[in-house]
Amino acid sequence: MNITPLELEKIIQKAVEQALVKSFVKYLKFTIGLPLLIFLMMAVVIFVIARMNA
């Protein structure tokens, strides 16, 4: 199987793009998902405490 340097470059570029997208998605999950999850949990706890005191 002979690959020309141009084909090799395309393959590498595709692999790098996929790796970047994967790491970006992971980064988004942590920067948006985690604080959102914490906020939702706090909201539920506050709501429950407010209901118990009412």
GROMACS .gro file of C-alpha atoms in nm:
model
   54
    1MET     CA    1   0.000   0.000   0.000
    2ASN     CA    2   0.175   0.313  -0.123
    3ILE     CA    3   0.057   0.648   0.008
    4THR     CA    4   0.166   0.972  -0.148
    5PRO     CA    5   0.287   1.246   0.088
    6LEU     CA    6  -0.024   1.446  -0.002
    7GLU     CA    7  -0.257   1.163   0.101
    8LEU     CA    8  -0.059   1.115   0.421
    9GLU     CA    9  -0.093   1.486   0.496
   10LYS     CA   10  -0.471   1.465   0.447
   11ILE     CA   11  -0.494   1.162   0.678
   12ILE     CA   12  -0.289   1.337   0.949
   13GLN     CA   13  -0.493   1.655   0.912
   14LYS     CA   14  -0.817   1.458   0.950
   15ALA     CA   15  -0.686   1.280   1.261
   16VAL     CA   16  -0.574   1.610   1.417
   17GLU     CA   17  -0.912   1.771   1.346
   18GLN     CA   18  -1.097   1.479   1.505
   19ALA     CA   19  -0.870   1.492   1.812
   20LEU     CA   20  -0.927   1.868   1.845
   21VAL     CA   21  -1.304   1.828   1.820
   22LYS     CA   22  -1.301   1.552   2.082
   23SER     CA   23  -1.093   1.754   2.328
   24PHE     CA   24  -1.306   2.064   2.265
   25VAL     CA   25  -1.625   1.867   2.341
   26LYS     CA   26  -1.466   1.737   2.663
   27TYR     CA   27  -1.366   2.093   2.755
   28LEU     CA   28  -1.722   2.217   2.689
   29LYS     CA   29  -1.869   1.938   2.905
   30PHE     CA   30  -1.649   2.047   3.194
   31THR     CA   31  -1.688   2.423   3.155
   32ILE     CA   32  -2.063   2.424   3.091
   33GLY     CA   33  -2.194   2.087   3.209
   34LEU     CA   34  -2.027   2.077   3.550
   35PRO     CA   35  -2.129   2.425   3.675
   36LEU     CA   36  -2.477   2.368   3.532
   37LEU     CA   37  -2.506   2.039   3.721
   38ILE     CA   38  -2.386   2.203   4.046
   39PHE     CA   39  -2.630   2.492   3.995
   40LEU     CA   40  -2.921   2.252   3.938
   41MET     CA   41  -2.832   2.048   4.247
   42MET     CA   42  -2.812   2.364   4.458
   43ALA     CA   43  -3.146   2.484   4.322
   44VAL     CA   44  -3.309   2.151   4.413
   45VAL     CA   45  -3.161   2.159   4.766
   46ILE     CA   46  -3.273   2.520   4.821
   47PHE     CA   47  -3.620   2.434   4.689
   48VAL     CA   48  -3.651   2.135   4.923
   49ILE     CA   49  -3.535   2.340   5.225
   50ALA     CA   50  -3.780   2.618   5.136
   51ARG     CA   51  -4.064   2.365   5.108
   52MET     CA   52  -3.979   2.212   5.447
   53ASN     CA   53  -3.975   2.553   5.618
   54ALA     CA   54  -4.300   2.669   5.460
   0.00000   0.00000   0.00000
